[in-house]
């Protein structure tokens, strides 16, 4: 058990982490930018440290300042929450190098599942069904045309490093692909610093279902059921519910156990979310994995009582 942890985030998730730590008898240090001075979550922490000006890249994304604050305040661990540095493998590695525990998966696991193409390969190798696609990065428009023809339209262009719908385009035919390829690559480069794209078959009428998993450091994993998040706007989830109204108990248990075993087998630890598309015939296809605490984790907490 840690004596003191640093909470490397702000707002609602920072407050949740602080309160959870307090319930476990763990002291907390909250960091904040100049713009958040006097914010309400800071009042509940045992100590606070200003880490920079309002701009996120000079405060909440400044790994050096955050780790320096952790060392100066005697923290044994840093909790990243979600967003900011939560899925940053370099930050996780730097924390470990400085003898500070990163509360989340290790840097190798973050890198492995953070790359969407590599994540699909990893889960497919573990026997988890994946959406038919290019199987890797498409290096240019000609390669994309060839892969789309092989897969069959409609297809989705997706950013390898993407999320939140950025760098994603639905292509009903080759003319759509020709127009969208450059746009998606530029958008992905601006958003993620990586314009690499891959292709997936577009599953019409699919539903978005995700499994919450927890893994320890000894190769064991469990699942906490699924969440349904099909009601979205511009690829952003609006409503989450659990259990899914279209998931039966047999499928839930079977796929949940397979996913938990597969994720644990790659050395993953801590919380993670494995996202699937459910086709009209009930088939589940792996899409991606979030190597962090999910924004919607309270839904699972309310259902399970954890």
PDB file of C-alpha atoms in Angstrom:
ATOM      1  CA  UNK A   1       0.000   0.000   0.000  1.00  0.00           C
ATOM      2  CA  UNK A   2       1.256   3.480  -0.841  1.00  0.00           C
ATOM      3  CA  UNK A   3       1.558   6.138   1.813  1.00  0.00           C
ATOM      4  CA  UNK A   4       1.200   9.087  -0.559  1.00  0.00           C
ATOM      5  CA  UNK A   5       0.312   9.437  -4.251  1.00  0.00           C
ATOM      6  CA  UNK A   6       0.293  12.328  -6.692  1.00  0.00           C
ATOM      7  CA  UNK A   7      -2.860  12.874  -8.763  1.00  0.00           C
ATOM      8  CA  UNK A   8      -1.726  14.028 -12.209  1.00  0.00           C
ATOM      9  CA  UNK A   9      -5.041  15.368 -13.460  1.00  0.00           C
ATOM     10  CA  UNK A  10      -7.743  17.925 -12.795  1.00  0.00           C
ATOM     11  CA  UNK A  11     -11.475  18.294 -12.276  1.00  0.00           C
ATOM     12  CA  UNK A  12     -13.898  15.427 -11.778  1.00  0.00           C
ATOM     13  CA  UNK A  13     -11.440  12.549 -12.158  1.00  0.00           C
ATOM     14  CA  UNK A  14      -8.919  14.192  -9.837  1.00  0.00           C
ATOM     15  CA  UNK A  15     -11.613  14.504  -7.190  1.00  0.00           C
ATOM     16  CA  UNK A  16     -12.666  10.863  -7.629  1.00  0.00           C
ATOM     17  CA  UNK A  17      -9.081   9.653  -7.240  1.00  0.00           C
ATOM     18  CA  UNK A  18      -8.502  11.851  -4.193  1.00  0.00           C
ATOM     19  CA  UNK A  19     -11.640  10.578  -2.492  1.00  0.00           C
ATOM     20  CA  UNK A  20     -10.881   6.944  -3.337  1.00  0.00           C
ATOM     21  CA  UNK A  21      -7.355   7.307  -1.941  1.00  0.00           C
ATOM     22  CA  UNK A  22      -8.680   8.951   1.197  1.00  0.00           C
ATOM     23  CA  UNK A  23     -11.004   5.993   1.711  1.00  0.00           C
ATOM     24  CA  UNK A  24      -7.947   3.717   1.625  1.00  0.00           C
ATOM     25  CA  UNK A  25      -6.002   5.872   4.062  1.00  0.00           C
ATOM     26  CA  UNK A  26      -3.608   7.138   1.356  1.00  0.00           C
ATOM     27  CA  UNK A  27      -2.447  10.756   1.382  1.00  0.00           C
ATOM     28  CA  UNK A  28      -2.792  12.700  -1.866  1.00  0.00           C
ATOM     29  CA  UNK A  29      -0.930  15.500  -3.594  1.00  0.00           C
ATOM     30  CA  UNK A  30      -2.926  17.397  -6.219  1.00  0.00           C
ATOM     31  CA  UNK A  31      -1.189  19.321  -8.990  1.00  0.00           C
ATOM     32  CA  UNK A  32      -2.746  22.317 -10.704  1.00  0.00           C
ATOM     33  CA  UNK A  33      -2.093  24.947 -13.341  1.00  0.00           C
ATOM     34  CA  UNK A  34      -2.319  28.669 -12.686  1.00  0.00           C
ATOM     35  CA  UNK A  35      -5.762  28.652 -14.312  1.00  0.00           C
ATOM     36  CA  UNK A  36      -7.004  26.118 -11.734  1.00  0.00           C
ATOM     37  CA  UNK A  37      -5.678  27.868  -8.637  1.00  0.00           C
ATOM     38  CA  UNK A  38      -8.423  27.739  -6.005  1.00  0.00           C
ATOM     39  CA  UNK A  39     -10.344  24.953  -7.793  1.00  0.00           C
ATOM     40  CA  UNK A  40     -12.606  22.918  -5.459  1.00  0.00           C
ATOM     41  CA  UNK A  41     -10.888  19.532  -5.856  1.00  0.00           C
ATOM     42  CA  UNK A  42      -7.675  20.998  -4.471  1.00  0.00           C
ATOM     43  CA  UNK A  43      -9.330  21.518  -1.070  1.00  0.00           C
ATOM     44  CA  UNK A  44      -9.704  17.756  -0.585  1.00  0.00           C
ATOM     45  CA  UNK A  45      -6.044  16.879  -1.208  1.00  0.00           C
ATOM     46  CA  UNK A  46      -3.481  16.724   1.604  1.00  0.00           C
ATOM     47  CA  UNK A  47      -1.056  18.899  -0.357  1.00  0.00           C
ATOM     48  CA  UNK A  48      -1.041  20.848  -3.623  1.00  0.00           C
ATOM     49  CA  UNK A  49       1.657  21.875  -6.099  1.00  0.00           C
ATOM     50  CA  UNK A  50       1.401  24.381  -8.942  1.00  0.00           C
ATOM     51  CA  UNK A  51       3.065  22.835 -12.019  1.00  0.00           C
ATOM     52  CA  UNK A  52       2.830  25.664 -14.521  1.00  0.00           C
ATOM     53  CA  UNK A  53       0.709  28.125 -16.496  1.00  0.00           C
ATOM     54  CA  UNK A  54      -2.731  27.551 -17.979  1.00  0.00           C
ATOM     55  CA  UNK A  55      -1.616  25.876 -21.205  1.00  0.00           C
ATOM     56  CA  UNK A  56      -1.841  22.100 -20.819  1.00  0.00           C
ATOM     57  CA  UNK A  57       1.444  21.466 -22.620  1.00  0.00           C
ATOM     58  CA  UNK A  58       3.168  23.533 -19.945  1.00  0.00           C
ATOM     59  CA  UNK A  59       1.350  22.005 -16.978  1.00  0.00           C
ATOM     60  CA  UNK A  60      -0.785  18.829 -17.118  1.00  0.00           C
ATOM     61  CA  UNK A  61       1.182  17.471 -20.089  1.00  0.00           C
ATOM     62  CA  UNK A  62       4.562  18.461 -18.650  1.00  0.00           C
ATOM     63  CA  UNK A  63       5.896  15.098 -17.496  1.00  0.00           C
ATOM     64  CA  UNK A  64       9.057  16.591 -16.030  1.00  0.00           C
ATOM     65  CA  UNK A  65       7.214  19.048 -13.785  1.00  0.00           C
ATOM     66  CA  UNK A  66       4.761  16.382 -12.605  1.00  0.00           C
ATOM     67  CA  UNK A  67       7.462  13.867 -11.713  1.00  0.00           C
ATOM     68  CA  UNK A  68       9.522  16.582 -10.023  1.00  0.00           C
ATOM     69  CA  UNK A  69       6.473  17.461  -7.898  1.00  0.00           C
ATOM     70  CA  UNK A  70       6.043  13.788  -7.002  1.00  0.00           C
ATOM     71  CA  UNK A  71       9.660  13.501  -5.867  1.00  0.00           C
ATOM     72  CA  UNK A  72       9.626  16.759  -3.919  1.00  0.00           C
ATOM     73  CA  UNK A  73       6.477  15.770  -2.011  1.00  0.00           C
ATOM     74  CA  UNK A  74       7.584  12.221  -1.240  1.00  0.00           C
ATOM     75  CA  UNK A  75       5.012  10.398  -3.380  1.00  0.00           C
ATOM     76  CA  UNK A  76       5.492   6.694  -4.034  1.00  0.00           C
ATOM     77  CA  UNK A  77       3.103   6.660  -7.000  1.00  0.00           C
ATOM     78  CA  UNK A  78       1.414   8.855  -9.581  1.00  0.00           C
ATOM     79  CA  UNK A  79      -2.198   8.337 -10.689  1.00  0.00           C
ATOM     80  CA  UNK A  80      -2.820   9.794 -14.171  1.00  0.00           C
ATOM     81  CA  UNK A  81      -6.621   9.526 -14.222  1.00  0.00           C
ATOM     82  CA  UNK A  82      -7.755   9.684 -17.855  1.00  0.00           C
ATOM     83  CA  UNK A  83      -6.681  11.973 -20.660  1.00  0.00           C
ATOM     84  CA  UNK A  84      -3.477  14.034 -20.535  1.00  0.00           C
ATOM     85  CA  UNK A  85      -0.652  11.546 -19.779  1.00  0.00           C
ATOM     86  CA  UNK A  86      -2.777   8.507 -18.907  1.00  0.00           C
ATOM     87  CA  UNK A  87      -1.827   6.560 -22.071  1.00  0.00           C
ATOM     88  CA  UNK A  88       1.647   8.002 -22.515  1.00  0.00           C
ATOM     89  CA  UNK A  89       4.150   5.129 -22.490  1.00  0.00           C
ATOM     90  CA  UNK A  90       7.116   7.517 -22.226  1.00  0.00           C
ATOM     91  CA  UNK A  91       5.678   9.111 -19.084  1.00  0.00           C
ATOM     92  CA  UNK A  92       5.007   5.701 -17.530  1.00  0.00           C
ATOM     93  CA  UNK A  93       8.578   4.630 -18.297  1.00  0.00           C
ATOM     94  CA  UNK A  94      10.069   7.832 -16.853  1.00  0.00           C
ATOM     95  CA  UNK A  95       8.081   7.379 -13.654  1.00  0.00           C
ATOM     96  CA  UNK A  96       9.346   3.810 -13.255  1.00  0.00           C
ATOM     97  CA  UNK A  97      12.927   4.929 -13.950  1.00  0.00           C
ATOM     98  CA  UNK A  98      12.614   7.444 -11.117  1.00  0.00           C
ATOM     99  CA  UNK A  99      11.298   4.798  -8.738  1.00  0.00           C
ATOM    100  CA  UNK A 100       7.725   6.115  -8.831  1.00  0.00           C
ATOM    101  CA  UNK A 101       4.918   3.636  -9.486  1.00  0.00           C
ATOM    102  CA  UNK A 102       2.675   4.510 -12.412  1.00  0.00           C
ATOM    103  CA  UNK A 103      -0.882   3.563 -11.440  1.00  0.00           C
ATOM    104  CA  UNK A 104      -1.842   1.943 -14.716  1.00  0.00           C
ATOM    105  CA  UNK A 105      -0.439  -0.521 -17.220  1.00  0.00           C
ATOM    106  CA  UNK A 106       3.290  -0.708 -17.831  1.00  0.00           C
ATOM    107  CA  UNK A 107       4.882   1.235 -20.692  1.00  0.00           C
ATOM    108  CA  UNK A 108       5.296  -1.856 -22.882  1.00  0.00           C
ATOM    109  CA  UNK A 109       1.607  -2.746 -22.598  1.00  0.00           C
ATOM    110  CA  UNK A 110       0.549   0.858 -23.257  1.00  0.00           C
ATOM    111  CA  UNK A 111       2.613   0.874 -26.431  1.00  0.00           C
ATOM    112  CA  UNK A 112       1.300  -2.483 -27.539  1.00  0.00           C
ATOM    113  CA  UNK A 113      -2.403  -1.723 -27.259  1.00  0.00           C
ATOM    114  CA  UNK A 114      -2.169   2.014 -27.939  1.00  0.00           C
ATOM    115  CA  UNK A 115      -1.207   1.327 -31.554  1.00  0.00           C
ATOM    116  CA  UNK A 116      -4.548   0.210 -33.007  1.00  0.00           C
ATOM    117  CA  UNK A 117      -3.006  -2.003 -35.689  1.00  0.00           C
ATOM    118  CA  UNK A 118      -0.721  -3.726 -33.189  1.00  0.00           C
ATOM    119  CA  UNK A 119      -3.620  -4.093 -30.744  1.00  0.00           C
ATOM    120  CA  UNK A 120      -5.674  -5.899 -33.392  1.00  0.00           C
ATOM    121  CA  UNK A 121      -2.783  -8.237 -34.161  1.00  0.00           C
ATOM    122  CA  UNK A 122      -2.238  -8.953 -30.474  1.00  0.00           C
ATOM    123  CA  UNK A 123      -5.872  -9.724 -29.692  1.00  0.00           C
ATOM    124  CA  UNK A 124      -6.332 -11.717 -32.904  1.00  0.00           C
ATOM    125  CA  UNK A 125      -3.347 -13.862 -31.956  1.00  0.00           C
ATOM    126  CA  UNK A 126      -5.102 -14.553 -28.649  1.00  0.00           C
ATOM    127  CA  UNK A 127      -8.184 -15.794 -30.482  1.00  0.00           C
ATOM    128  CA  UNK A 128     -10.351 -12.680 -30.211  1.00  0.00           C
ATOM    129  CA  UNK A 129     -12.316 -12.004 -33.429  1.00  0.00           C
ATOM    130  CA  UNK A 130     -11.397  -8.736 -35.139  1.00  0.00           C
ATOM    131  CA  UNK A 131     -13.043  -6.642 -37.839  1.00  0.00           C
ATOM    132  CA  UNK A 132     -11.764  -7.576 -41.313  1.00  0.00           C
ATOM    133  CA  UNK A 133      -9.322  -4.942 -42.485  1.00  0.00           C
ATOM    134  CA  UNK A 134      -5.999  -4.060 -44.039  1.00  0.00           C
ATOM    135  CA  UNK A 135      -4.019  -5.871 -41.344  1.00  0.00           C
ATOM    136  CA  UNK A 136      -1.582  -2.991 -41.145  1.00  0.00           C
ATOM    137  CA  UNK A 137      -0.867   0.581 -42.167  1.00  0.00           C
ATOM    138  CA  UNK A 138      -1.789   1.483 -45.752  1.00  0.00           C
ATOM    139  CA  UNK A 139       1.257   3.416 -47.036  1.00  0.00           C
ATOM    140  CA  UNK A 140      -0.582   5.452 -49.630  1.00  0.00           C
ATOM    141  CA  UNK A 141      -3.722   5.965 -51.676  1.00  0.00           C
ATOM    142  CA  UNK A 142      -2.946   3.225 -54.193  1.00  0.00           C
ATOM    143  CA  UNK A 143      -2.455   0.684 -51.419  1.00  0.00           C
ATOM    144  CA  UNK A 144      -5.664   1.896 -49.779  1.00  0.00           C
ATOM    145  CA  UNK A 145      -7.581   1.413 -53.042  1.00  0.00           C
ATOM    146  CA  UNK A 146      -6.246  -2.118 -53.375  1.00  0.00           C
ATOM    147  CA  UNK A 147      -7.091  -3.043 -49.790  1.00  0.00           C
ATOM    148  CA  UNK A 148     -10.554  -1.494 -49.988  1.00  0.00           C
ATOM    149  CA  UNK A 149     -11.279  -3.503 -53.127  1.00  0.00           C
ATOM    150  CA  UNK A 150     -10.170  -6.686 -51.374  1.00  0.00           C
ATOM    151  CA  UNK A 151     -12.161  -5.962 -48.187  1.00  0.00           C
ATOM    152  CA  UNK A 152     -15.227  -4.700 -50.014  1.00  0.00           C
ATOM    153  CA  UNK A 153     -16.986  -1.366 -49.634  1.00  0.00           C
ATOM    154  CA  UNK A 154     -18.142   0.305 -47.486  1.00  0.00           C
ATOM    155  CA  UNK A 155     -14.920   0.719 -45.493  1.00  0.00           C
ATOM    156  CA  UNK A 156     -13.676   2.936 -42.698  1.00  0.00           C
ATOM    157  CA  UNK A 157     -10.407   4.841 -42.918  1.00  0.00           C
ATOM    158  CA  UNK A 158      -9.007   5.062 -39.383  1.00  0.00           C
ATOM    159  CA  UNK A 159      -5.989   6.667 -37.738  1.00  0.00           C
ATOM    160  CA  UNK A 160      -3.500   4.217 -36.218  1.00  0.00           C
ATOM    161  CA  UNK A 161      -2.959   6.555 -33.269  1.00  0.00           C
ATOM    162  CA  UNK A 162      -6.498   7.903 -33.315  1.00  0.00           C
ATOM    163  CA  UNK A 163      -9.452   8.246 -31.039  1.00  0.00           C
ATOM    164  CA  UNK A 164     -12.692  10.178 -30.708  1.00  0.00           C
ATOM    165  CA  UNK A 165     -13.449   9.900 -34.412  1.00  0.00           C
ATOM    166  CA  UNK A 166     -10.511  12.084 -35.493  1.00  0.00           C
ATOM    167  CA  UNK A 167      -8.804  10.828 -38.625  1.00  0.00           C
ATOM    168  CA  UNK A 168     -11.798   8.584 -39.395  1.00  0.00           C
ATOM    169  CA  UNK A 169     -13.776   8.604 -42.646  1.00  0.00           C
ATOM    170  CA  UNK A 170     -16.559   6.381 -44.012  1.00  0.00           C
ATOM    171  CA  UNK A 171     -15.990   5.507 -47.670  1.00  0.00           C
ATOM    172  CA  UNK A 172     -18.889   4.076 -49.674  1.00  0.00           C
ATOM    173  CA  UNK A 173     -16.818   3.761 -52.855  1.00  0.00           C
ATOM    174  CA  UNK A 174     -13.476   4.574 -54.465  1.00  0.00           C
ATOM    175  CA  UNK A 175     -14.367   8.221 -55.099  1.00  0.00           C
ATOM    176  CA  UNK A 176     -15.012   8.680 -51.368  1.00  0.00           C
ATOM    177  CA  UNK A 177     -11.688   7.024 -50.580  1.00  0.00           C
ATOM    178  CA  UNK A 178      -9.796   9.250 -53.032  1.00  0.00           C
ATOM    179  CA  UNK A 179     -11.255  12.352 -51.424  1.00  0.00           C
ATOM    180  CA  UNK A 180     -10.975  11.210 -47.814  1.00  0.00           C
ATOM    181  CA  UNK A 181      -7.487   9.706 -47.699  1.00  0.00           C
ATOM    182  CA  UNK A 182      -5.533  12.955 -47.660  1.00  0.00           C
ATOM    183  CA  UNK A 183      -8.036  14.671 -45.358  1.00  0.00           C
ATOM    184  CA  UNK A 184      -7.890  11.866 -42.795  1.00  0.00           C
ATOM    185  CA  UNK A 185      -4.083  11.696 -42.870  1.00  0.00           C
ATOM    186  CA  UNK A 186      -3.753  15.456 -42.304  1.00  0.00           C
ATOM    187  CA  UNK A 187      -6.328  15.410 -39.493  1.00  0.00           C
ATOM    188  CA  UNK A 188      -4.582  12.476 -37.793  1.00  0.00           C
ATOM    189  CA  UNK A 189      -1.184  14.141 -38.095  1.00  0.00           C
ATOM    190  CA  UNK A 190      -2.470  17.349 -36.512  1.00  0.00           C
ATOM    191  CA  UNK A 191      -4.339  15.569 -33.726  1.00  0.00           C
ATOM    192  CA  UNK A 192      -1.881  12.788 -32.838  1.00  0.00           C
ATOM    193  CA  UNK A 193       1.421  13.610 -34.508  1.00  0.00           C
ATOM    194  CA  UNK A 194       0.993  10.496 -36.655  1.00  0.00           C
ATOM    195  CA  UNK A 195      -0.833  10.519 -39.978  1.00  0.00           C
ATOM    196  CA  UNK A 196      -0.717   6.733 -40.479  1.00  0.00           C
ATOM    197  CA  UNK A 197      -4.012   5.168 -41.572  1.00  0.00           C
ATOM    198  CA  UNK A 198      -5.496   1.691 -41.855  1.00  0.00           C
ATOM    199  CA  UNK A 199      -8.728   0.268 -43.234  1.00  0.00           C
ATOM    200  CA  UNK A 200     -11.565  -1.705 -41.686  1.00  0.00           C
ATOM    201  CA  UNK A 201     -14.753  -3.127 -43.107  1.00  0.00           C
ATOM    202  CA  UNK A 202     -17.665  -0.900 -42.126  1.00  0.00           C
ATOM    203  CA  UNK A 203     -20.220  -2.919 -40.162  1.00  0.00           C
ATOM    204  CA  UNK A 204     -23.602  -1.363 -40.879  1.00  0.00           C
ATOM    205  CA  UNK A 205     -26.011  -1.218 -37.972  1.00  0.00           C
ATOM    206  CA  UNK A 206     -23.316  -2.241 -35.509  1.00  0.00           C
ATOM    207  CA  UNK A 207     -23.612  -1.565 -31.786  1.00  0.00           C
ATOM    208  CA  UNK A 208     -20.748  -0.391 -29.591  1.00  0.00           C
ATOM    209  CA  UNK A 209     -20.162  -2.719 -26.632  1.00  0.00           C
ATOM    210  CA  UNK A 210     -17.130  -2.565 -24.337  1.00  0.00           C
ATOM    211  CA  UNK A 211     -15.818  -4.865 -21.615  1.00  0.00           C
ATOM    212  CA  UNK A 212     -14.219  -3.541 -18.445  1.00  0.00           C
ATOM    213  CA  UNK A 213     -11.211  -5.617 -17.399  1.00  0.00           C
ATOM    214  CA  UNK A 214      -8.922  -5.576 -14.373  1.00  0.00           C
ATOM    215  CA  UNK A 215      -5.541  -7.323 -14.340  1.00  0.00           C
ATOM    216  CA  UNK A 216      -3.005  -7.819 -11.567  1.00  0.00           C
ATOM    217  CA  UNK A 217       0.784  -8.007 -11.832  1.00  0.00           C
ATOM    218  CA  UNK A 218       0.773 -11.830 -11.666  1.00  0.00           C
ATOM    219  CA  UNK A 219      -0.869 -12.645 -14.995  1.00  0.00           C
ATOM    220  CA  UNK A 220      -4.468 -12.870 -13.805  1.00  0.00           C
ATOM    221  CA  UNK A 221      -7.389 -10.892 -15.195  1.00  0.00           C
ATOM    222  CA  UNK A 222     -11.120 -10.560 -14.594  1.00  0.00           C
ATOM    223  CA  UNK A 223     -13.924  -8.762 -16.389  1.00  0.00           C
ATOM    224  CA  UNK A 224     -16.653  -6.672 -14.791  1.00  0.00           C
ATOM    225  CA  UNK A 225     -19.241  -7.079 -17.509  1.00  0.00           C
ATOM    226  CA  UNK A 226     -19.941  -4.787 -20.410  1.00  0.00           C
ATOM    227  CA  UNK A 227     -21.218  -1.311 -21.146  1.00  0.00           C
ATOM    228  CA  UNK A 228     -23.368  -0.357 -24.115  1.00  0.00           C
ATOM    229  CA  UNK A 229     -22.463   2.983 -25.689  1.00  0.00           C
ATOM    230  CA  UNK A 230     -24.091   2.901 -29.119  1.00  0.00           C
ATOM    231  CA  UNK A 231     -25.850   6.254 -28.744  1.00  0.00           C
ATOM    232  CA  UNK A 232     -23.192   8.653 -30.039  1.00  0.00           C
ATOM    233  CA  UNK A 233     -22.801  11.955 -31.849  1.00  0.00           C
ATOM    234  CA  UNK A 234     -19.812  12.507 -34.126  1.00  0.00           C
ATOM    235  CA  UNK A 235     -18.237   9.336 -32.679  1.00  0.00           C
ATOM    236  CA  UNK A 236     -18.520  10.744 -29.148  1.00  0.00           C
ATOM    237  CA  UNK A 237     -20.471   8.669 -26.627  1.00  0.00           C
ATOM    238  CA  UNK A 238     -23.574  10.329 -25.238  1.00  0.00           C
ATOM    239  CA  UNK A 239     -25.216   7.581 -23.160  1.00  0.00           C
ATOM    240  CA  UNK A 240     -23.632   4.577 -21.414  1.00  0.00           C
ATOM    241  CA  UNK A 241     -25.628   1.766 -19.869  1.00  0.00           C
ATOM    242  CA  UNK A 242     -24.893  -1.568 -18.276  1.00  0.00           C
ATOM    243  CA  UNK A 243     -25.730  -4.311 -18.865  1.00  0.00           C
ATOM    244  CA  UNK A 244     -26.193  -4.017 -22.613  1.00  0.00           C
ATOM    245  CA  UNK A 245     -29.826  -4.624 -23.623  1.00  0.00           C
ATOM    246  CA  UNK A 246     -28.661  -6.898 -26.467  1.00  0.00           C
ATOM    247  CA  UNK A 247     -26.120  -9.012 -24.564  1.00  0.00           C
ATOM    248  CA  UNK A 248     -27.172 -12.350 -23.115  1.00  0.00           C
ATOM    249  CA  UNK A 249     -25.503 -13.846 -20.046  1.00  0.00           C
ATOM    250  CA  UNK A 250     -23.842 -16.696 -21.938  1.00  0.00           C
ATOM    251  CA  UNK A 251     -22.154 -14.386 -24.470  1.00  0.00           C
ATOM    252  CA  UNK A 252     -21.189 -11.928 -21.750  1.00  0.00           C
ATOM    253  CA  UNK A 253     -19.458 -14.558 -19.639  1.00  0.00           C
ATOM    254  CA  UNK A 254     -17.772 -16.323 -22.542  1.00  0.00           C
ATOM    255  CA  UNK A 255     -16.382 -13.236 -24.269  1.00  0.00           C
ATOM    256  CA  UNK A 256     -15.599 -11.448 -21.017  1.00  0.00           C
ATOM    257  CA  UNK A 257     -13.493 -14.360 -19.786  1.00  0.00           C
ATOM    258  CA  UNK A 258     -11.703 -14.690 -23.153  1.00  0.00           C
ATOM    259  CA  UNK A 259     -10.885 -10.988 -23.195  1.00  0.00           C
ATOM    260  CA  UNK A 260      -9.635 -10.970 -19.600  1.00  0.00           C
ATOM    261  CA  UNK A 261      -7.338 -13.939 -20.272  1.00  0.00           C
ATOM    262  CA  UNK A 262      -6.031 -12.441 -23.510  1.00  0.00           C
ATOM    263  CA  UNK A 263      -5.253  -9.065 -21.968  1.00  0.00           C
ATOM    264  CA  UNK A 264      -3.598 -10.574 -18.896  1.00  0.00           C
ATOM    265  CA  UNK A 265      -1.481 -12.830 -21.144  1.00  0.00           C
ATOM    266  CA  UNK A 266       0.292  -9.821 -22.710  1.00  0.00           C
ATOM    267  CA  UNK A 267       1.400  -8.560 -19.303  1.00  0.00           C
ATOM    268  CA  UNK A 268      -1.292  -5.918 -18.956  1.00  0.00           C
ATOM    269  CA  UNK A 269      -2.029  -4.697 -15.442  1.00  0.00           C
ATOM    270  CA  UNK A 270      -4.588  -2.391 -13.852  1.00  0.00           C
ATOM    271  CA  UNK A 271      -7.838  -1.238 -15.481  1.00  0.00           C
ATOM    272  CA  UNK A 272      -8.532  -1.307 -19.199  1.00  0.00           C
ATOM    273  CA  UNK A 273     -11.457  -1.265 -21.585  1.00  0.00           C
ATOM    274  CA  UNK A 274     -11.769  -3.560 -24.597  1.00  0.00           C
ATOM    275  CA  UNK A 275     -14.142  -2.190 -27.228  1.00  0.00           C
ATOM    276  CA  UNK A 276     -16.188  -4.270 -29.675  1.00  0.00           C
ATOM    277  CA  UNK A 277     -18.657  -3.778 -32.476  1.00  0.00           C
ATOM    278  CA  UNK A 278     -21.658  -6.086 -32.296  1.00  0.00           C
ATOM    279  CA  UNK A 279     -23.008  -6.992 -35.732  1.00  0.00           C
ATOM    280  CA  UNK A 280     -26.696  -7.504 -36.431  1.00  0.00           C
ATOM    281  CA  UNK A 281     -26.255 -11.294 -36.194  1.00  0.00           C
ATOM    282  CA  UNK A 282     -24.799 -10.971 -32.682  1.00  0.00           C
ATOM    283  CA  UNK A 283     -21.140 -11.473 -33.658  1.00  0.00           C
ATOM    284  CA  UNK A 284     -18.625  -9.446 -31.662  1.00  0.00           C
ATOM    285  CA  UNK A 285     -15.549  -7.917 -33.334  1.00  0.00           C
ATOM    286  CA  UNK A 286     -12.675  -6.289 -31.448  1.00  0.00           C
ATOM    287  CA  UNK A 287     -12.077  -2.627 -32.344  1.00  0.00           C
ATOM    288  CA  UNK A 288      -9.570  -1.187 -29.899  1.00  0.00           C
ATOM    289  CA  UNK A 289      -8.444  -1.083 -26.298  1.00  0.00           C
ATOM    290  CA  UNK A 290      -8.123   1.883 -23.961  1.00  0.00           C
ATOM    291  CA  UNK A 291      -5.100   1.381 -21.716  1.00  0.00           C
ATOM    292  CA  UNK A 292      -6.420   3.479 -18.873  1.00  0.00           C
ATOM    293  CA  UNK A 293      -9.319   4.120 -16.571  1.00  0.00           C
ATOM    294  CA  UNK A 294     -12.298   4.826 -18.815  1.00  0.00           C
ATOM    295  CA  UNK A 295     -14.239   8.079 -18.473  1.00  0.00           C
ATOM    296  CA  UNK A 296     -17.435   6.076 -17.998  1.00  0.00           C
ATOM    297  CA  UNK A 297     -16.079   3.795 -15.254  1.00  0.00           C
ATOM    298  CA  UNK A 298     -18.751   4.997 -12.748  1.00  0.00           C
ATOM    299  CA  UNK A 299     -21.386   3.081 -14.760  1.00  0.00           C
ATOM    300  CA  UNK A 300     -19.609  -0.206 -14.022  1.00  0.00           C
ATOM    301  CA  UNK A 301     -19.057   0.829 -10.404  1.00  0.00           C
ATOM    302  CA  UNK A 302     -22.761   1.463  -9.936  1.00  0.00           C
ATOM    303  CA  UNK A 303     -23.691  -1.911 -11.437  1.00  0.00           C
ATOM    304  CA  UNK A 304     -21.078  -3.998  -9.630  1.00  0.00           C
ATOM    305  CA  UNK A 305     -20.895  -2.095  -6.359  1.00  0.00           C
ATOM    306  CA  UNK A 306     -17.103  -1.805  -6.624  1.00  0.00           C
TER     307      UNK A 306
END
